[in-house]
Structures are given as C-alpha cells and as structure tokens.
Amino acid sequence: MSEIGFFSKLSDDVILNILYNLEDEPRNWARIACVSTRFSSLIRTVCCKTKCSQAIPAVVADLLPSGASVSGPPGGWASLYKLAVCCPGLVHSGVLLENSDFRIESEIGPDEDYQENKLLQLTESEKIASPSCADHESSVSVSAREWSLYDDLLFDTLYNHSESLSEKPAEMPEFTVCKRRKICRSFRSHLASGIWNLSREQGNKLLAGRFKGTACTFAIGRAAFTSRRSVTICFLGAFSKISSSRGCGGRSMMGIGTRLI
Amino acid sequence: MSSSAAENASKKITLRSSDGEVFEVEEAVAIESQTIKHMIEDDCADNVIPLPNVTGKILSKVIEYCKRHVDAAASASAAKADDKLASASVTDDDLKAFDADFVKVDQATLFDLILAANYLNIKGLLDLTCQTVADMIKGKTPEEIERHSTSRMTSLLKRKRKSEERTNGLLSRTATKIMKFSVLSSSIGGI
C-alpha cells in the first residue's frame, strides 16, 4: 500500500514517536501495520525490536547469536513480539510442567538440567497458583469486558471444556485452519488486567490458575525458535498437551499462531 | 545575576516565518525551542531568525504554546517558592486544559504543528501533538486510519480519478457497442 496523506510529511522518528504512544495495546500496532508498507516496516523492525528488548531482554539475548551483526531473531522481531504477547509466562506458569515426558527426549535428547529444575518450578508454580486463584478470579471478573488478545487467539486455536463429552464438531469459526474443531468459548479475559507490560508474572498468575491441568490452547510457530532448549520445551509441551486432549490435533496447529495478529 | 536575568527576560528575539511574517518574542519564550536556543548560543542569528519551514499561521500557534508554558512554569515556581501548593496544582490543571484545547484543530494544522515542533525541537509540543495523533488512531480499523489520515484534497482527487475511470470505462463500452451495431448494420445493408 503506498504512503498516504498526512503521514507522508512526517519523518520516521516522528512516526515512531506516535507509534510508541500506542505500545500498550498490541492490536494498535497490528492495525497500523495494515495501513501502509512504511508503517508495517517500522513496526516489524524498530517497534517490535525495542519492545522485545525492553520486555524480554533475556530471551532476546538467548536468541541472538553473539558477536555478529544480525537482523534479528529467527522469524524476525515481529514473530518474537507476537510470541511475547501470546505467551507471557509459559515457563513460569507451570502449565506445561505437569508431565515430565513431552516426547522431547525423542526429539532433542535428554535434559538433565530440566529434570533437576522441574521439581523446583512445579513447587513454585503451585505456590503462586493457589493463593492467586482467588485474586485471579476477582481480577478476571473485573476485567471481563476488557480486550484480550487471547480472545482473538481462541477463534483459531480451540479447546472446548463444555463439549468435552460430545464428539460432534461445533460451528466453524471465522478463521478455518483445522477442518475439525470444537469451539472454546470462554467469555472472560484470560489475561491480566491493566496495561500490558509483558511481565511473566501476568502469565504466571493467569495461566497457572486458569489452564493448569487443561490442554493448552496455544499454537505458536515452533520453527522460529530452535536454538534454546528451554524455549523449545515450551512449544513442544503445548502441542503434546493438545494432542492428548479431546480438542484438535496437536501438530497440525503449528501454523496458526503465526497469523494471529 | 538578577539584573542579567531581568535582561534576558526582556530581551526580544525576532522570528520570521516562511511567508515573511515577523514575530517578536521574549528570549525566554524563544529558547523553548532548542533549535532557536542553539542558534542564539552559537551566535548564528543577528537580528532576525529565519524559519523557512514554518508558516506564519503555525508559528503564531507555536509561540502561543511556548509563551503559555513559560508563564505557567514561572507561576508554578513562584507558587512553590511561597509554599502555595494549591495554587501550583491549579496552574497545572489550567495548563492541561490549555493543552487539551490547543490541539483541538483540524488534521492539517495538527500535522503542521508536529512538523514545526520537530523542526524547532520543542519536546513538550512534539509529545503533545504525537499523543493527540496516537489517540486519534487508537481503536480504529486500518480503513478508518487510512481515511482519517488522508487530506480532503487527496480524497477528492481519488474520487475524481475513480469516477473518471468509471466514465471512461462506460464510454469505451458504449463506443464498442455502437461500433458493433454499425458494423452489423452495414453488413445487413450490404446483404
């Protein structure tokens, strides 16, 4: 799309100044990226990079190879930003640490460090989940009408609690990637209230309280991140959970997450 | 020190806009703009500071903004020096109300203010105007953002072009039909 109207007169740094005023809600950037190629380029490169570097500096440092000038992590800064928005605290939430075997060993070999840390993380997540459950429920009910990116996500990646005993598929949602799916329609926000700061604690409190013990409904582009064991574990764990659930097939949902925003 | 401060306060700076309009302002107001401040410090401007990128209309608004903020800062510091916190907060509220009204302008003027604030390097004005544009964009669909950010002239030109395409299309189709009809008529007449 060509450059338009008033924004064509503004320099990139001024437009970035405007865009940074919209960083609190990820959908703003997603919408603006659809307006013109210039906005898309600025958001996908500069804005996402800055946000990721501020919010998840450890992950950025892990993903970028040291000593070389690179354009960004595998999959690009926009992909990393999407993942940070959709998965604020998978590792810390304890959702994926129910079972020790996610068929990871067959994929990438055993991880002694993981076995050692597993118990500690499970204990921490249980401690955090149980007292925060009550708080979480009240916070969720307060924020029931707030926007949640997770609501968008649910249209694509689906798991149905109420229809768990029924085998017939529910109505097809707007974005049909899986041919057979059941609609998960949870009307409450799954994300923390307040301004997004991509804090892992947000995911910790909400995911642990809400999705602990249930199938995870994330479907994220696994191919983008293969360098770090800890990140890989998260994604494989999510898929494993889905395939063992009564919902959609696991591996077939890999591609959905990349087009969510 | 106080005499030099008084001297600075009363010292006037002359600014000339791109369309030749001349404005005389106090130095304290003029140096709200970092660009002008550097020009003065570097002794680049003798009598008049030319601002070729800013029109008279926009420059008058910028001067109004700077003057109001300089006066507010002076009032606030005086109130705090006298330990009058209530009056300092009232000044802040007045300033916020002024800022809110200041940016209630048409889009062309708003974007010109952004350009002027960027050129003159007035951080407060730039932040205020950028925040205003961001608030305009918030919650809008991409189509709405595109529609709102296009000037009236551009949208009129687009509509004119589209109607011309439709008209040309209609004319060419009509001309084709007439030609076919005439060919057919001549062939029938020939028989």
Coordinates of N, CA and C in Angstrom, one line a residue, chain A residues 34-230:
Chain A
C34 N -1.2 -2.6 9.0 CA -2.0 -3.0 7.8 C -2.3 -1.7 7.0
V35 N -2.0 -0.6 7.5 CA -2.4 0.6 6.7 C -1.4 0.9 5.6
S36 N -0.1 0.8 5.8 CA 0.8 1.1 4.8 C 2.1 0.3 5.0
T37 N 2.9 0.1 3.9 CA 4.1 -0.6 3.9 C 5.1 0.0 4.8
R38 N 5.1 1.4 4.9 CA 6.0 2.1 5.7 C 5.7 1.8 7.2
F39 N 4.5 1.9 7.6 CA 4.1 1.6 8.9 C 4.5 0.1 9.3
S40 N 4.2 -0.8 8.4 CA 4.5 -2.2 8.6 C 6.0 -2.4 8.8
S41 N 6.8 -1.7 8.0 CA 8.2 -1.9 8.1 C 8.7 -1.3 9.4
L42 N 8.2 -0.2 9.8 CA 8.7 0.4 11.0 C 8.3 -0.4 12.2
I43 N 7.0 -0.9 12.2 CA 6.6 -1.7 13.4 C 7.3 -3.0 13.5
R44 N 7.4 -3.7 12.3 CA 8.0 -5.0 12.4 C 9.5 -5.0 12.7
T45 N 10.2 -3.9 12.4 CA 11.6 -3.8 12.7 C 11.9 -3.1 14.0
V46 N 11.6 -1.8 14.0 CA 12.0 -1.0 15.1 C 11.2 -1.2 16.3
C47 N 9.9 -1.1 16.2 CA 9.0 -1.1 17.3 C 9.0 -2.4 18.0
C48 N 8.9 -3.5 17.3 CA 8.9 -4.8 17.9 C 10.3 -5.1 18.5
K49 N 11.3 -4.7 17.9 CA 12.6 -4.9 18.5 C 12.8 -4.2 19.8
T50 N 12.4 -2.9 19.8 CA 12.5 -2.1 21.0 C 11.7 -2.7 22.1
K51 N 10.5 -3.1 21.8 CA 9.6 -3.7 22.8 C 10.1 -5.0 23.4
C52 N 10.6 -5.8 22.5 CA 11.1 -7.1 22.9 C 12.4 -6.9 23.8
S53 N 13.2 -6.0 23.4 CA 14.5 -5.7 24.1 C 14.2 -5.2 25.5
Q54 N 13.1 -4.4 25.6 CA 12.7 -3.9 26.9 C 12.0 -5.0 27.8
A55 N 11.1 -5.7 27.2 CA 10.3 -6.6 28.0 C 10.9 -8.0 28.3
I56 N 11.6 -8.5 27.3 CA 12.2 -9.8 27.4 C 13.6 -9.8 27.0
P57 N 14.5 -9.1 27.7 CA 15.9 -8.9 27.3 C 16.6 -10.3 27.4
A58 N 16.3 -11.1 28.3 CA 17.0 -12.4 28.5 C 16.7 -13.3 27.3
V59 N 15.4 -13.3 26.9 CA 15.1 -14.1 25.7 C 15.8 -13.6 24.5
V60 N 15.8 -12.3 24.3 CA 16.4 -11.7 23.1 C 17.9 -12.0 23.1
A61 N 18.5 -11.9 24.3 CA 20.0 -12.3 24.4 C 20.2 -13.7 24.0
D62 N 19.3 -14.6 24.5 CA 19.5 -16.0 24.2 C 19.3 -16.3 22.7
L63 N 18.4 -15.6 22.1 CA 18.1 -15.9 20.7 C 19.0 -15.4 19.7
L64 N 19.6 -14.2 20.0 CA 20.6 -13.6 19.1 C 21.9 -14.2 19.2
P65 N 22.6 -14.7 18.2 CA 23.9 -15.2 18.3 C 24.9 -14.1 18.6
S66 N 25.8 -14.3 19.5 CA 26.7 -13.3 19.9 C 27.8 -13.0 18.9
G67 N 28.3 -11.8 18.9 CA 29.4 -11.5 18.1 C 29.2 -11.2 16.7
A68 N 28.0 -11.3 16.2 CA 27.7 -11.0 14.8 C 26.6 -10.0 14.7
S69 N 26.6 -9.2 13.7 CA 25.6 -8.2 13.5 C 24.4 -9.0 12.7
V70 N 23.3 -9.1 13.4 CA 22.2 -9.8 12.8 C 21.0 -8.9 12.6
S71 N 20.1 -9.3 11.8 CA 18.9 -8.5 11.6 C 17.9 -8.8 12.6
G72 N 18.0 -9.9 13.3 CA 17.0 -10.2 14.3 C 17.0 -11.7 14.6
P73 N 16.1 -12.1 15.5 CA 16.0 -13.5 15.8 C 15.4 -14.2 14.6
P74 N 15.5 -15.6 14.6 CA 14.9 -16.3 13.6 C 13.4 -16.1 13.5
G75 N 12.9 -15.8 12.4 CA 11.5 -15.5 12.3 C 11.2 -14.0 12.3
G76 N 12.2 -13.2 12.8 CA 12.0 -11.8 12.8 C 11.5 -11.3 14.1
W77 N 11.7 -9.9 14.3 CA 11.3 -9.3 15.6 C 9.8 -9.4 15.8
A78 N 9.0 -9.3 14.7 CA 7.6 -9.3 14.8 C 7.1 -10.6 15.3
S79 N 7.7 -11.7 14.9 CA 7.3 -13.0 15.4 C 7.6 -13.1 16.9
L80 N 8.8 -12.6 17.3 CA 9.1 -12.7 18.7 C 8.2 -11.9 19.6
Y81 N 7.8 -10.7 19.0 CA 6.8 -9.9 19.7 C 5.5 -10.6 19.9
K82 N 5.0 -11.2 18.8 CA 3.8 -12.0 18.9 C 3.8 -13.0 20.0
L83 N 5.0 -13.7 20.0 CA 5.1 -14.8 21.0 C 5.1 -14.2 22.4
A84 N 5.8 -13.1 22.6 CA 5.8 -12.5 23.9 C 4.5 -12.0 24.3
V85 N 3.6 -11.6 23.4 CA 2.3 -11.2 23.7 C 1.4 -12.4 24.1
C86 N 1.5 -13.4 23.2 CA 0.6 -14.5 23.4 C 1.0 -15.4 24.5
C87 N 2.3 -15.5 24.8 CA 2.8 -16.4 25.8 C 3.6 -15.7 26.8
P88 N 3.0 -14.9 27.7 CA 3.8 -14.1 28.6 C 4.5 -14.9 29.7
G89 N 4.1 -16.1 30.0 CA 4.8 -16.8 31.1 C 4.6 -18.3 31.1
L90 N 4.8 -18.9 30.0 CA 4.5 -20.3 29.9 C 5.5 -21.1 30.8
V91 N 6.7 -20.7 30.8 CA 7.7 -21.5 31.6 C 7.4 -21.3 33.0
H92 N 7.1 -20.1 33.5 CA 6.9 -19.9 34.9 C 5.5 -20.2 35.3
S93 N 4.6 -20.4 34.4 CA 3.2 -20.7 34.9 C 3.0 -22.1 35.4
G94 N 3.8 -23.0 35.0 CA 3.6 -24.3 35.5 C 2.6 -25.1 34.7
V95 N 2.1 -24.5 33.6 CA 1.1 -25.2 32.8 C 1.7 -26.4 32.1
L96 N 2.9 -26.3 31.6 CA 3.5 -27.3 30.8 C 4.4 -28.3 31.6
L97 N 4.3 -28.1 32.9 CA 5.2 -28.9 33.7 C 4.5 -30.0 34.5
E98 N 3.3 -30.4 34.0 CA 2.6 -31.4 34.6 C 3.3 -32.8 34.5
N99 N 3.6 -33.1 33.3 CA 4.3 -34.3 33.0 C 5.7 -34.1 32.6
S100 N 6.5 -35.0 32.9 CA 7.9 -34.9 32.6 C 8.2 -35.2 31.2
D101 N 7.4 -36.1 30.7 CA 7.7 -36.5 29.3 C 6.8 -35.8 28.3
F102 N 7.4 -35.0 27.5 CA 6.7 -34.3 26.4 C 7.1 -34.9 25.1
R103 N 7.7 -36.0 25.1 CA 8.3 -36.7 24.0 C 9.4 -35.8 23.4
I104 N 10.0 -35.0 24.4 CA 11.1 -34.2 24.0 C 12.3 -35.0 23.8
E105 N 12.5 -36.0 24.7 CA 13.7 -36.7 24.6 C 13.9 -37.4 23.3
S106 N 12.8 -37.8 22.8 CA 12.9 -38.5 21.5 C 13.2 -37.5 20.4
E107 N 13.0 -36.2 20.6 CA 13.2 -35.2 19.6 C 14.6 -34.6 19.7
I108 N 14.9 -34.2 20.9 CA 16.2 -33.4 21.0 C 17.1 -34.0 22.1
G109 N 16.7 -35.2 22.7 CA 17.6 -35.8 23.6 C 17.3 -35.4 25.1
P110 N 17.9 -36.1 26.0 CA 17.5 -35.8 27.4 C 18.2 -34.5 27.9
D111 N 17.5 -34.0 28.9 CA 18.0 -32.7 29.5 C 18.1 -32.9 31.0
E112 N 19.3 -33.1 31.5 CA 19.5 -33.3 32.9 C 19.1 -32.1 33.7
D113 N 19.4 -30.9 33.2 CA 19.1 -29.7 33.9 C 17.6 -29.6 34.1
Y114 N 16.8 -30.0 33.1 CA 15.4 -29.9 33.2 C 14.8 -30.8 34.3
Q115 N 15.4 -32.0 34.4 CA 14.9 -32.9 35.5 C 15.2 -32.3 36.8
E116 N 16.3 -31.7 37.0 CA 16.6 -31.1 38.3 C 15.7 -29.9 38.6
N117 N 15.5 -29.1 37.7 CA 14.7 -27.9 37.9 C 13.2 -28.1 38.0
K118 N 12.8 -29.2 37.5 CA 11.3 -29.5 37.3 C 10.6 -29.4 38.6
L119 N 11.2 -30.1 39.6 CA 10.5 -30.1 40.9 C 10.4 -28.7 41.5
L120 N 11.5 -28.0 41.4 CA 11.5 -26.6 42.0 C 10.5 -25.8 41.3
Q121 N 10.4 -25.8 40.0 CA 9.4 -25.0 39.3 C 8.0 -25.4 39.6
L122 N 7.7 -26.7 39.7 CA 6.4 -27.1 40.0 C 6.0 -26.6 41.3
T123 N 6.9 -26.7 42.3 CA 6.6 -26.2 43.6 C 6.3 -24.7 43.6
E124 N 7.1 -24.0 42.9 CA 6.9 -22.5 42.8 C 5.6 -22.2 42.1
S125 N 5.3 -22.9 41.1 CA 4.0 -22.6 40.4 C 2.8 -22.9 41.2
E126 N 2.9 -24.0 41.9 CA 1.8 -24.4 42.8 C 1.6 -23.3 43.8
K127 N 2.7 -22.9 44.4 CA 2.6 -21.9 45.5 C 1.9 -20.6 44.9
I128 N 2.4 -20.3 43.8 CA 1.9 -19.0 43.2 C 0.4 -19.2 42.7
A129 N 0.1 -20.3 42.2 CA -1.2 -20.5 41.6 C -2.2 -20.5 42.7
S130 N -2.0 -21.3 43.7 CA -3.1 -21.5 44.7 C -3.5 -20.2 45.4
P131 N -2.6 -19.4 46.0 CA -3.1 -18.2 46.6 C -3.6 -17.2 45.6
S132 N -3.1 -17.2 44.4 CA -3.6 -16.2 43.5 C -4.8 -16.6 42.8
C133 N -5.3 -17.8 43.0 CA -6.6 -18.2 42.3 C -7.7 -17.3 42.6
A134 N -7.8 -17.0 43.9 CA -9.0 -16.2 44.4 C -8.8 -14.8 43.8
D135 N -7.6 -14.3 43.9 CA -7.3 -12.9 43.3 C -7.6 -12.9 41.8
H136 N -7.1 -14.0 41.2 CA -7.3 -14.1 39.7 C -8.7 -14.0 39.4
E137 N -9.6 -14.8 40.1 CA -11.0 -14.9 39.7 C -11.6 -13.5 39.8
S138 N -11.3 -12.8 40.9 CA -11.9 -11.5 41.1 C -11.3 -10.5 40.0
S139 N -10.0 -10.6 39.7 CA -9.5 -9.7 38.8 C -10.1 -10.0 37.4
V140 N -10.3 -11.3 37.1 CA -10.8 -11.6 35.8 C -12.2 -11.1 35.7
S141 N -13.0 -11.3 36.8 CA -14.4 -10.8 36.7 C -14.5 -9.3 36.5
V142 N -13.5 -8.6 37.1 CA -13.5 -7.1 36.9 C -13.1 -6.8 35.5
S143 N -12.2 -7.6 35.0 CA -11.7 -7.3 33.6 C -12.4 -8.0 32.6
A144 N -13.6 -8.5 32.8 CA -14.3 -9.4 31.9 C -14.6 -8.7 30.6
R145 N -14.8 -7.4 30.6 CA -15.2 -6.7 29.4 C -14.0 -6.1 28.7
E146 N -12.8 -6.2 29.3 CA -11.6 -5.7 28.6 C -11.2 -6.5 27.5
W147 N -10.5 -5.9 26.6 CA -10.0 -6.6 25.4 C -9.0 -7.6 25.9
S148 N -9.0 -8.7 25.2 CA -7.9 -9.7 25.5 C -7.5 -10.3 24.2
L149 N -6.2 -10.3 23.9 CA -5.7 -10.9 22.7 C -6.0 -12.3 22.7
Y150 N -6.1 -12.9 23.9 CA -6.4 -14.3 24.0 C -7.8 -14.6 23.4
D151 N -8.7 -13.7 23.4 CA -10.0 -13.9 22.8 C -9.8 -14.1 21.3
D152 N -9.0 -13.3 20.7 CA -8.7 -13.4 19.3 C -8.1 -14.8 19.0
L153 N -7.2 -15.2 19.9 CA -6.5 -16.4 19.8 C -7.4 -17.6 19.8
L154 N -8.5 -17.5 20.6 CA -9.4 -18.6 20.8 C -10.2 -18.9 19.6
F155 N -10.3 -17.9 18.7 CA -11.0 -18.2 17.5 C -10.3 -19.2 16.6
D156 N -9.0 -19.2 16.7 CA -8.2 -20.0 15.9 C -7.8 -21.3 16.6
T157 N -7.4 -21.3 17.8 CA -6.9 -22.5 18.4 C -7.9 -22.8 19.5
L158 N -8.5 -23.9 19.4 CA -9.7 -24.2 20.2 C -9.7 -25.4 21.1
Y159 N -10.3 -25.2 22.2 CA -10.5 -26.3 23.1 C -11.8 -26.1 23.8
N160 N -12.6 -27.1 23.8 CA -13.9 -26.9 24.4 C -14.1 -27.6 25.7
H161 N -14.3 -26.9 26.8 CA -14.5 -27.6 28.0 C -15.9 -28.2 28.1
S162 N -16.9 -27.4 27.7 CA -18.2 -27.8 28.0 C -18.6 -28.9 27.1
E163 N -18.1 -29.0 25.9 CA -18.5 -30.0 24.9 C -17.5 -31.1 24.9
S164 N -16.8 -31.3 26.1 CA -15.8 -32.3 26.1 C -16.3 -33.7 25.9
L165 N -17.6 -34.0 26.2 CA -18.1 -35.3 26.0 C -18.7 -35.5 24.7
S166 N -19.0 -34.4 24.0 CA -19.6 -34.5 22.7 C -18.6 -34.7 21.6
E167 N -18.9 -35.5 20.7 CA -17.9 -35.8 19.6 C -18.2 -35.0 18.4
K168 N -19.4 -34.4 18.3 CA -19.7 -33.7 17.1 C -19.1 -32.3 17.1
P169 N -18.6 -31.9 16.0 CA -17.9 -30.6 15.9 C -18.8 -29.5 16.0
A170 N -18.4 -28.4 16.7 CA -19.2 -27.2 16.8 C -19.1 -26.4 15.5
E171 N -19.8 -25.2 15.5 CA -19.8 -24.4 14.3 C -18.4 -23.9 14.0
M172 N -18.2 -23.8 12.7 CA -16.9 -23.3 12.2 C -16.7 -21.9 12.5
P173 N -15.5 -21.5 13.1 CA -15.2 -20.1 13.4 C -14.8 -19.4 12.1
E174 N -14.5 -18.2 12.2 CA -14.2 -17.4 11.0 C -12.9 -17.8 10.3
F175 N -11.9 -18.1 11.1 CA -10.6 -18.5 10.5 C -10.5 -20.0 10.6
T176 N -10.7 -20.6 9.5 CA -10.7 -22.1 9.5 C -9.4 -22.6 9.0
V177 N -8.6 -23.1 9.9 CA -7.4 -23.7 9.6 C -7.5 -25.2 9.8
C178 N -7.9 -25.6 10.9 CA -8.3 -27.0 11.2 C -9.6 -27.3 10.6
K179 N -9.7 -28.5 10.0 CA -11.0 -28.8 9.4 C -12.0 -29.2 10.5
R180 N -11.6 -30.0 11.5 CA -12.5 -30.3 12.5 C -12.0 -29.6 13.8
R181 N -12.9 -28.9 14.4 CA -12.6 -28.3 15.6 C -13.8 -28.0 16.5
K182 N -13.5 -27.9 17.8 CA -14.6 -27.5 18.7 C -14.3 -26.1 19.2
I183 N -15.3 -25.4 19.4 CA -15.1 -24.0 19.7 C -15.0 -23.9 21.2
C184 N -14.0 -23.2 21.7 CA -13.8 -22.9 23.1 C -14.3 -21.5 23.3
R185 N -15.3 -21.3 24.0 CA -15.8 -20.0 24.1 C -15.8 -19.6 25.6
S186 N -14.7 -19.1 26.0 CA -14.6 -18.7 27.4 C -14.8 -17.2 27.3
F187 N -15.7 -16.6 28.0 CA -16.1 -15.2 27.8 C -15.3 -14.3 28.8
R188 N -14.5 -14.8 29.6 CA -13.7 -14.0 30.5 C -12.3 -13.8 29.9
S189 N -11.8 -12.7 30.3 CA -10.4 -12.4 29.9 C -9.4 -13.4 30.5
H190 N -8.5 -13.9 29.7 CA -7.5 -14.8 30.2 C -6.3 -14.1 30.6
L191 N -6.2 -12.8 30.3 CA -5.0 -12.1 30.5 C -5.1 -11.1 31.7
A192 N -4.0 -10.7 32.2 CA -4.0 -9.8 33.3 C -4.7 -8.5 33.0
S193 N -5.3 -7.9 33.9 CA -5.9 -6.6 33.7 C -4.8 -5.6 33.7
G194 N -5.1 -4.4 33.3 CA -4.1 -3.3 33.4 C -3.3 -3.2 32.1
I195 N -2.4 -2.4 32.1 CA -1.5 -2.2 30.9 C -0.6 -3.3 30.7
W196 N -0.5 -3.7 29.5 CA 0.4 -4.8 29.1 C 1.9 -4.4 29.4
N197 N 2.6 -5.2 30.1 CA 4.0 -5.0 30.3 C 4.8 -6.2 30.0
L198 N 4.1 -7.2 29.5 CA 4.7 -8.5 29.1 C 5.5 -9.1 30.2
S199 N 5.0 -8.9 31.4 CA 5.6 -9.5 32.6 C 5.3 -10.9 32.7
R200 N 6.3 -11.7 33.0 CA 6.0 -13.1 33.1 C 5.0 -13.4 34.3
E201 N 5.0 -12.5 35.2 CA 4.1 -12.7 36.3 C 2.7 -12.7 35.9
Q202 N 2.4 -11.9 34.9 CA 1.0 -11.9 34.4 C 0.6 -13.3 33.9
G203 N 1.4 -13.8 33.1 CA 1.1 -15.2 32.6 C 1.1 -16.2 33.7
N204 N 2.0 -16.0 34.6 CA 2.1 -16.9 35.8 C 0.8 -17.0 36.5
K205 N 0.3 -15.8 36.9 CA -0.9 -15.8 37.7 C -2.1 -16.3 36.9
L206 N -2.2 -16.0 35.7 CA -3.5 -16.3 34.9 C -3.4 -17.7 34.4
L207 N -2.3 -18.0 33.7 CA -2.3 -19.3 33.1 C -2.3 -20.4 34.1
A208 N -1.5 -20.2 35.2 CA -1.5 -21.3 36.2 C -2.8 -21.5 36.8
G209 N -3.5 -20.4 37.0 CA -4.8 -20.5 37.7 C -5.9 -21.0 36.8
R210 N -5.8 -20.7 35.5 CA -6.9 -21.0 34.6 C -6.7 -22.2 33.8
F211 N -5.4 -22.5 33.4 CA -5.2 -23.6 32.5 C -4.4 -24.7 33.1
K212 N -4.1 -24.6 34.3 CA -3.4 -25.7 34.9 C -4.2 -27.0 34.8
G213 N -3.6 -28.0 34.3 CA -4.3 -29.3 34.2 C -5.1 -29.4 33.0
T214 N -5.3 -28.4 32.2 CA -6.1 -28.5 31.0 C -5.2 -28.4 29.8
A215 N -5.8 -28.7 28.7 CA -5.0 -28.6 27.4 C -4.7 -27.2 27.1
C216 N -3.5 -26.9 26.7 CA -3.1 -25.6 26.4 C -3.6 -25.2 25.0
T217 N -4.1 -24.1 24.8 CA -4.6 -23.7 23.5 C -3.7 -22.8 22.7
F218 N -2.5 -22.8 23.0 CA -1.6 -22.0 22.2 C -1.2 -22.8 21.0
A219 N -1.0 -22.1 19.9 CA -0.4 -22.8 18.7 C 0.6 -21.7 18.2
I220 N 1.8 -21.9 18.4 CA 2.8 -20.9 18.1 C 3.8 -21.5 17.1
G221 N 4.3 -20.7 16.2 CA 5.3 -21.1 15.3 C 6.5 -21.6 15.9
R222 N 6.6 -22.9 16.0 CA 7.7 -23.6 16.7 C 9.0 -23.4 15.9
A223 N 8.9 -23.3 14.6 CA 10.1 -23.3 13.7 C 10.9 -22.1 14.0
A224 N 10.4 -21.0 14.5 CA 11.1 -19.8 14.6 C 12.2 -19.9 15.7
F225 N 12.0 -20.7 16.7 CA 12.9 -20.8 17.8 C 13.3 -22.2 18.1
T226 N 14.5 -22.5 17.6 CA 15.0 -23.8 17.8 C 16.4 -23.8 18.5
S227 N 16.8 -22.6 18.9 CA 18.2 -22.6 19.4 C 18.3 -22.9 20.9
R228 N 17.3 -22.5 21.7 CA 17.4 -22.7 23.1 C 16.5 -23.8 23.6
R229 N 17.0 -24.6 24.4 CA 16.3 -25.8 24.8 C 15.1 -25.4 25.6
S230 N 15.2 -24.4 26.4 CA 14.0 -24.0 27.3 C 12.9 -23.6 26.5

